Short mmCIF file of C-alpha atoms and ligand atoms in Angstrom, two decimals:
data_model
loop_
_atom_site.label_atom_id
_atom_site.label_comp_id
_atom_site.label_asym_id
_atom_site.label_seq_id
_atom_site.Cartn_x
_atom_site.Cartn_y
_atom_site.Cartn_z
CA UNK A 292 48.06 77.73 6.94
CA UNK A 293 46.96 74.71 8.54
CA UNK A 294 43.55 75.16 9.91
CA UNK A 295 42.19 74.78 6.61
CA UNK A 296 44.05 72.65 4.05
CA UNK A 297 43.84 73.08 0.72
CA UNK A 298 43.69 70.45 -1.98
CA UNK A 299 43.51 69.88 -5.51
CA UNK A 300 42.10 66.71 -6.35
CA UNK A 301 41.92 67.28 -9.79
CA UNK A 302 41.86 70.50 -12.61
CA UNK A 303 39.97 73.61 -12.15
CA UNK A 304 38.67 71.91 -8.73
CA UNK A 305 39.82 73.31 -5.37
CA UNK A 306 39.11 71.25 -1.97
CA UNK A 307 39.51 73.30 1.67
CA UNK A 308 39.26 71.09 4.54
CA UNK A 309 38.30 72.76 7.85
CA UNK A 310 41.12 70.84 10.28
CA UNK A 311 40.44 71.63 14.17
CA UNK A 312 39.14 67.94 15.05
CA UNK A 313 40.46 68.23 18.10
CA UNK A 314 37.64 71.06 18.83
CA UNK A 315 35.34 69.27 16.08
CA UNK A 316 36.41 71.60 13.85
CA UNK A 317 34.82 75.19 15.62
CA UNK A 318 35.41 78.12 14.08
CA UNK A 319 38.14 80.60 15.98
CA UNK A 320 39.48 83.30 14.09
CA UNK A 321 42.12 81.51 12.32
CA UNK A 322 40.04 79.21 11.30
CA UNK A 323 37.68 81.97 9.73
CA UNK A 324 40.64 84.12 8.16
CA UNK A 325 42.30 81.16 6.35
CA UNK A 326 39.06 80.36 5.14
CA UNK A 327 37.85 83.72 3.93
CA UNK A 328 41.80 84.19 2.50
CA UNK A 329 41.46 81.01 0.40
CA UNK A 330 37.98 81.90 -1.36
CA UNK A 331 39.64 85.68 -1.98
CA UNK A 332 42.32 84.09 -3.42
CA UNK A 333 40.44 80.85 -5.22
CA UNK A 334 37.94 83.26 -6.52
CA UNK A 335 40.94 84.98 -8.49
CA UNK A 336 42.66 82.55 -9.49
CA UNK A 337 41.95 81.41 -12.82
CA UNK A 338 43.02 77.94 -12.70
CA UNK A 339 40.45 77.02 -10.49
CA UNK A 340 36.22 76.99 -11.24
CA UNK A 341 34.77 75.31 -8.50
CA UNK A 342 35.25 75.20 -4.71
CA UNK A 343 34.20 72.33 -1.98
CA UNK A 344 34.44 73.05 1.40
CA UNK A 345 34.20 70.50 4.21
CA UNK A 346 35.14 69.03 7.50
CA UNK A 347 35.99 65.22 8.71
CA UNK A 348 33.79 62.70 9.41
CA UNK A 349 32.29 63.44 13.00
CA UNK A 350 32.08 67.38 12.39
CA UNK A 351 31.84 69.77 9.33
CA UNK A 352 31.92 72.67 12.05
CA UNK A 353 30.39 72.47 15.47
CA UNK A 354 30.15 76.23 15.48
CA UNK A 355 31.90 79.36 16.14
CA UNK A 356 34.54 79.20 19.06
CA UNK A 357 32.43 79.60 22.28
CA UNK A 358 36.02 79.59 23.76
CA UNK A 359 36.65 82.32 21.81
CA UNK A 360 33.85 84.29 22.46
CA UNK A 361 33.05 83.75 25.98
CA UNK A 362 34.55 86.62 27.43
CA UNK A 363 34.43 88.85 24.99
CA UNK A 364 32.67 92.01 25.21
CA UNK A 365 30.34 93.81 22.42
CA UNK A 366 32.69 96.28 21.29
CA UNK A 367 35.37 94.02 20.74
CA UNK A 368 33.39 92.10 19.42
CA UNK A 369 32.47 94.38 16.80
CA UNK A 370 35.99 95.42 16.51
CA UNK A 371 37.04 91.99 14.90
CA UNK A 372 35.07 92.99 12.56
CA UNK A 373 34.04 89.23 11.70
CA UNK A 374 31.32 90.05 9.44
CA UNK A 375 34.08 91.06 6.77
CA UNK A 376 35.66 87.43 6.60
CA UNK A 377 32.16 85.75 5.99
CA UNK A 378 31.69 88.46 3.46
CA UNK A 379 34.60 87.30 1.64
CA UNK A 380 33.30 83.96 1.06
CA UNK A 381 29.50 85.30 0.44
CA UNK A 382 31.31 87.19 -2.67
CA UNK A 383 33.31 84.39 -3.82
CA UNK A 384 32.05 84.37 -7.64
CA UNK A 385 32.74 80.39 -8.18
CA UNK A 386 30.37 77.85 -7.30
CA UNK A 387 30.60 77.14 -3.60
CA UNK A 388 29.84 73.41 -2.55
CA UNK A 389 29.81 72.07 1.35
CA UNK A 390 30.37 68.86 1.33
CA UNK A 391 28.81 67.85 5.38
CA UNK A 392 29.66 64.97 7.67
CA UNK A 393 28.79 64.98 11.45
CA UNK A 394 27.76 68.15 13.56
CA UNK A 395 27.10 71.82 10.85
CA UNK A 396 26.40 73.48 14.42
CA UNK A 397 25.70 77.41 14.79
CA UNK A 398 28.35 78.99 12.41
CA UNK A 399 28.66 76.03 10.80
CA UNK A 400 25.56 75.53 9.82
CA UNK A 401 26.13 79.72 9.26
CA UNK A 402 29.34 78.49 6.95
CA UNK A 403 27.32 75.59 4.85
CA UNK A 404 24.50 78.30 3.76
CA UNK A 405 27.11 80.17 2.61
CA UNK A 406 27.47 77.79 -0.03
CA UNK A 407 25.57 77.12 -3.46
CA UNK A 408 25.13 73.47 -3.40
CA UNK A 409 25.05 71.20 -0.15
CA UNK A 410 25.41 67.73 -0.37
CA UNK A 411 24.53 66.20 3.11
CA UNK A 412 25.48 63.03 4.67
CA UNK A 413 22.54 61.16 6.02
CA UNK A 414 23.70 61.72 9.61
CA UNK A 415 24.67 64.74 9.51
CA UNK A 416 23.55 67.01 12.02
CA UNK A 417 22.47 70.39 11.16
CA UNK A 418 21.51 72.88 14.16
CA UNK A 419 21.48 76.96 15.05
CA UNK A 420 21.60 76.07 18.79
CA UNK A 421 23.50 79.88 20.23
CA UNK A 422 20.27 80.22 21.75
CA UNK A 423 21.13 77.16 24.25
CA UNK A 424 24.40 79.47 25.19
CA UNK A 425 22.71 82.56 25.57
CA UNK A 426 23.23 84.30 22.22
CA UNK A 427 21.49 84.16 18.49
CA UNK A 428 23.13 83.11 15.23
CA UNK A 429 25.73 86.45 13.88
CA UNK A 430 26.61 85.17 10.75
CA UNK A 431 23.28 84.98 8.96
CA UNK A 432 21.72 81.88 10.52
CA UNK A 433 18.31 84.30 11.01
CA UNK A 434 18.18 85.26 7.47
CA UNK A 435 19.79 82.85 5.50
CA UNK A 436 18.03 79.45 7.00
CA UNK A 437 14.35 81.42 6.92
CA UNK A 438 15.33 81.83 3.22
CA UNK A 439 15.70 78.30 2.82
CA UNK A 440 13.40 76.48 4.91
CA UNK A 441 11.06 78.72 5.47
CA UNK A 442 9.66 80.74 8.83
CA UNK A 443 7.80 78.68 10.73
CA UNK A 444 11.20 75.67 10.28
CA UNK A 445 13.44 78.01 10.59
CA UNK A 446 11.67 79.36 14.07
CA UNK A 447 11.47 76.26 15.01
CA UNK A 448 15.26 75.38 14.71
CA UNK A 449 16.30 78.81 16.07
CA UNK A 450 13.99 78.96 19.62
CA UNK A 451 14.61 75.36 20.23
CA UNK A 452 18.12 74.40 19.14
CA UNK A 453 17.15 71.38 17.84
CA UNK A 454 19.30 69.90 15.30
CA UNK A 455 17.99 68.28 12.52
CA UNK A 456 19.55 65.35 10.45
CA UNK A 457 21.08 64.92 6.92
CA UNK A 458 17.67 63.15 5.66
CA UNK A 459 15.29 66.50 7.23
CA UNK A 460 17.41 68.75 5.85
CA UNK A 461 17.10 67.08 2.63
CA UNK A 462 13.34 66.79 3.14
CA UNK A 463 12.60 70.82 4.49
CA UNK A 464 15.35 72.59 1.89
CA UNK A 465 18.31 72.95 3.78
CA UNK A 466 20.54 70.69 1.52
CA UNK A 467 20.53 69.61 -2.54
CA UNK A 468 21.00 66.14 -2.02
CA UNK A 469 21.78 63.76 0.94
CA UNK A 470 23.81 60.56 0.83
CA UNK A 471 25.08 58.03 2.60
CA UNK A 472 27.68 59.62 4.98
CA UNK A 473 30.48 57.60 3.18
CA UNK A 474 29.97 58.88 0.02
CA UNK A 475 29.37 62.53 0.45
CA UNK A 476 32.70 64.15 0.07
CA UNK A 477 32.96 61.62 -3.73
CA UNK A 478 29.42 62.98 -4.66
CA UNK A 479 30.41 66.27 -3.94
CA UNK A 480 33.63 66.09 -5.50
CA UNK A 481 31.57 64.54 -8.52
CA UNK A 482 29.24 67.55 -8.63
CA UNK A 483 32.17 69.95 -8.56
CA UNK A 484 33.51 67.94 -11.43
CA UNK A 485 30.66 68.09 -13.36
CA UNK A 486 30.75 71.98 -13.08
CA UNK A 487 33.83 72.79 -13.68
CA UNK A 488 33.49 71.47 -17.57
CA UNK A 489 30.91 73.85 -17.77
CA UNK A 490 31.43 77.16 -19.32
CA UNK A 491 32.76 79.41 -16.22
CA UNK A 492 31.44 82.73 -17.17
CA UNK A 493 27.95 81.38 -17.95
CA UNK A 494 28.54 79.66 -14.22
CA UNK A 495 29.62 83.02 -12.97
CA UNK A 496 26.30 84.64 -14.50
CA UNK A 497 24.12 82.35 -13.53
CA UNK A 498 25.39 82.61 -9.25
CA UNK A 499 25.61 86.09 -9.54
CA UNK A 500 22.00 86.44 -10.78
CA UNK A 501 20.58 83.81 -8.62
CA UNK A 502 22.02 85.57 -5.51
CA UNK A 503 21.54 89.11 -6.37
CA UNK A 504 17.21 88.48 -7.61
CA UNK A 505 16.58 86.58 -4.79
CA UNK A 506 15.98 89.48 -2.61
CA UNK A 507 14.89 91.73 -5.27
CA UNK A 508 11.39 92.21 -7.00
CA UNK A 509 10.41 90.30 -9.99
CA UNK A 510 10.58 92.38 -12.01
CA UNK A 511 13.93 93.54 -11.35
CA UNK A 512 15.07 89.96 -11.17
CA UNK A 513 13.65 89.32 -14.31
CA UNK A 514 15.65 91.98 -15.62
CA UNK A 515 18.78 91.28 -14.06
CA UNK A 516 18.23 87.90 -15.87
CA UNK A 517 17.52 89.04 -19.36
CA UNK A 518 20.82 91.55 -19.23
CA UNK A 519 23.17 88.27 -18.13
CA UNK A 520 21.76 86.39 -20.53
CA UNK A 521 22.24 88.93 -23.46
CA UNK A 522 26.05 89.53 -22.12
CA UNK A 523 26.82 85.87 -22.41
CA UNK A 524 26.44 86.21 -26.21
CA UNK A 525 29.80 87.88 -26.27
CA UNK A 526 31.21 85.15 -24.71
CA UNK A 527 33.81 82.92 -27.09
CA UNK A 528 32.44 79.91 -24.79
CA UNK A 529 28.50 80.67 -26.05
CA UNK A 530 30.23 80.66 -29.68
CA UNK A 531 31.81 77.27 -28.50
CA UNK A 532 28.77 75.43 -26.85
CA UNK A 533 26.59 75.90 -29.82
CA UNK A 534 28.99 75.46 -32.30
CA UNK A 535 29.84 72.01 -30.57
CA UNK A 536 26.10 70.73 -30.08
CA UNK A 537 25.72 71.83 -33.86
CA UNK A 538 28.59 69.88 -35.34
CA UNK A 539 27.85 66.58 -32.66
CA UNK A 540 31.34 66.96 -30.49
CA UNK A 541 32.20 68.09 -26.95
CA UNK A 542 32.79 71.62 -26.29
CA UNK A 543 35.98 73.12 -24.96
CA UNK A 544 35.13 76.21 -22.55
CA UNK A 545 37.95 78.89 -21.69
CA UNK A 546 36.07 80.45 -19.81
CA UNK A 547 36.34 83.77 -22.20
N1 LIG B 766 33.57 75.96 20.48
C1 LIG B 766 34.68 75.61 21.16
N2 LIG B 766 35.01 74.32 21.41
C2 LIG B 766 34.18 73.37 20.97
C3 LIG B 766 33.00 73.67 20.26
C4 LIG B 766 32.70 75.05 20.01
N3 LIG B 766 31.65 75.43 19.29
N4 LIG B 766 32.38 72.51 19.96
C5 LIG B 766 33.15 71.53 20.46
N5 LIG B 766 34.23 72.03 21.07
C6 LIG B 766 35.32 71.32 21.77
C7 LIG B 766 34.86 70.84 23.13
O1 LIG B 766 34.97 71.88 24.07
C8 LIG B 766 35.84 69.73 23.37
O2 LIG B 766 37.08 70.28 23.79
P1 LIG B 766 37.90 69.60 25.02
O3 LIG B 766 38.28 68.24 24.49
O4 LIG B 766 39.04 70.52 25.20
O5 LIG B 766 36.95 69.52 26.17
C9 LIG B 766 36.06 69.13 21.99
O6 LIG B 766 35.64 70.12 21.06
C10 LIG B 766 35.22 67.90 21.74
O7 LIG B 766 33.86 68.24 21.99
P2 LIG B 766 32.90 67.41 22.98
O8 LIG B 766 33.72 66.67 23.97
O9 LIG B 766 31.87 68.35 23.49
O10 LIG B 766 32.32 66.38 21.91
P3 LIG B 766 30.89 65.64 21.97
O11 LIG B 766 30.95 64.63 20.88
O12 LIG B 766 30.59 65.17 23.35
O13 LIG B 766 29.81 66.77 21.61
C11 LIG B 766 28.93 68.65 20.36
C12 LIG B 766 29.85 67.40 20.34
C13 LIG B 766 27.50 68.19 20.57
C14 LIG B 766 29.10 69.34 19.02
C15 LIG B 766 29.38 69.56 21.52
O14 LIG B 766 30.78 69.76 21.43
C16 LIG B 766 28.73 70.92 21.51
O15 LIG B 766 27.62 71.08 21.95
N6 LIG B 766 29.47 71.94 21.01
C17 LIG B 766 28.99 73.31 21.01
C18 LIG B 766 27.99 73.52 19.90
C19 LIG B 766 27.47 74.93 19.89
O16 LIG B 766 26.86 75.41 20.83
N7 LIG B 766 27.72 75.62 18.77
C20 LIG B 766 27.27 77.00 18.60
C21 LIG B 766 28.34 77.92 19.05
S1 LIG B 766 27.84 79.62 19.02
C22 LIG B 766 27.96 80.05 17.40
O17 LIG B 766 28.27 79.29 16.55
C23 LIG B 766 27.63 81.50 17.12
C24 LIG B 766 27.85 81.83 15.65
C25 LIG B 766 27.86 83.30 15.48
C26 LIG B 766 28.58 83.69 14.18
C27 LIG B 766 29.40 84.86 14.34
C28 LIG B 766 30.81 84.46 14.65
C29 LIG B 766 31.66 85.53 15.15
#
């Protein structure tokens, strides 16, 4: 397992470092199985409450494998059956953050939406150029960027290619806060930090219901909201939290 290291740089917090450099970090298959295998097994393990993901310095991902895929025909294509390992990190139920240096090209700009929270390095380049190779984005670069930026950006990026840098993606909603490049992976970590002293099931509600109203009506949303926020009264960390703030300490979550 060595495409993707894993680290713990401190409780509850899990770190997975995409490590191709010497392809600036593209996606093959290996690298997409070891990734999808960590957040299957991170997402289960109870030890750990919040996940960053990122690359090195010059590239977070510069895209899927063209290597990999240039020869490949549509039915084996469909045979890998890729769509199942980005599913598995789509369903991860812990907070998700992509920490991004250098190029998030094509799927990895695909990978970084993926995520819940994005913290961007000023440079960093973000970009759905398949079009400039003859394809489109596969791993939700169509829906999931629209969702964020917008059509009429998200058109834009996907006809043209053109990347866009840390600071625009900041400025047009396709990252949560941009940095200096040098201090992204610390802010990151910071955020990830922050989160994992949170209550984890009251985390795990509040992804869950984020992801799942988004594309539903209001009124189902709405719903969806009011039922998650009725179950986290049996929770012994709702008990906790108030119980805390009432007698002036800090709360200690289990995550029960
Ligand atoms: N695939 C394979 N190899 C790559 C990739 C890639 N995406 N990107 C870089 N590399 C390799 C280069 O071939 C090169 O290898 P070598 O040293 O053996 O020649 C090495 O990494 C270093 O790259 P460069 O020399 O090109 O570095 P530069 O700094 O000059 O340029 C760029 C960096 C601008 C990032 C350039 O490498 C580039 O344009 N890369 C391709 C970017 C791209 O088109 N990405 C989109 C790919 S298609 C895609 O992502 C479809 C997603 C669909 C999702 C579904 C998946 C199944």
């Amino acid at each position: 397992m060595t495409e993707v290291l894993l680290e713990k740089p401190f409780d509850f917090v899990a770190l997975l470092r995409i490590n191709r450099p010497e392809a600036k970090n593209a996606l093959n298959g290996e690298v997409r199985r070891q990734m999808a295998g960590h957040m299957a097994a991170l997402g289960d393990d109870p030890a750990v409450r919040v996940i960053v993901m990122t690359g090195n310095q010059e590239a977070f991902a510069a895209g899927a494998d063209i290597k990999d895929m240039a020869e490949v025909g549509a039915i084996e294509l469909m045979q890998r059956n890729n769509h199942l390992l980005w599913r598995a990190i789509a369903n991860c139920p812990k907070p998700v953050i992509a920490a991004v240096n250098g190029y998030a090209w094509g799927g990895g700009c695909e990978l970084v939406m993926h995520a819940d929270i994005i913290v961007a390095g000023e440079n960093a380049s973000f970009s759905q150029p398949e079009v400039k190779v003859g394809i489109m984005p596969g791993a939700g670069g169509t829906q999931r960027l629209t969702r964020a930026v917008g059509k009429f950006k998200a058109m834009l990026m996907l006809m043209t290619g053109q990347p866009v840098s840390g600071t625009e993606a900041g400025q047009m909603g396709l990252a949560s806060l941009v940095v200096p490049d040098g201090e992204v992976l610390d802010k990151a970590l910071e955020i990830a930090r922050t989160i994992s002293r949170m209550p984890p099931v009251a985390i795990a509600q509040i992804k869950e219901v984020l992801l799942a109203g988004q594309d539903a009506s209001l009124d189902a949303a709405l719903l969806l909201e009011r039922k998650a926020f009725q179950l986290l009264f049996a929770s012994a960390d709702q008990k906790e939290g108030m119980k805390a703030f009432i007698e002036k300490r800090k709360p200690t979550y289990e995550g029960k």
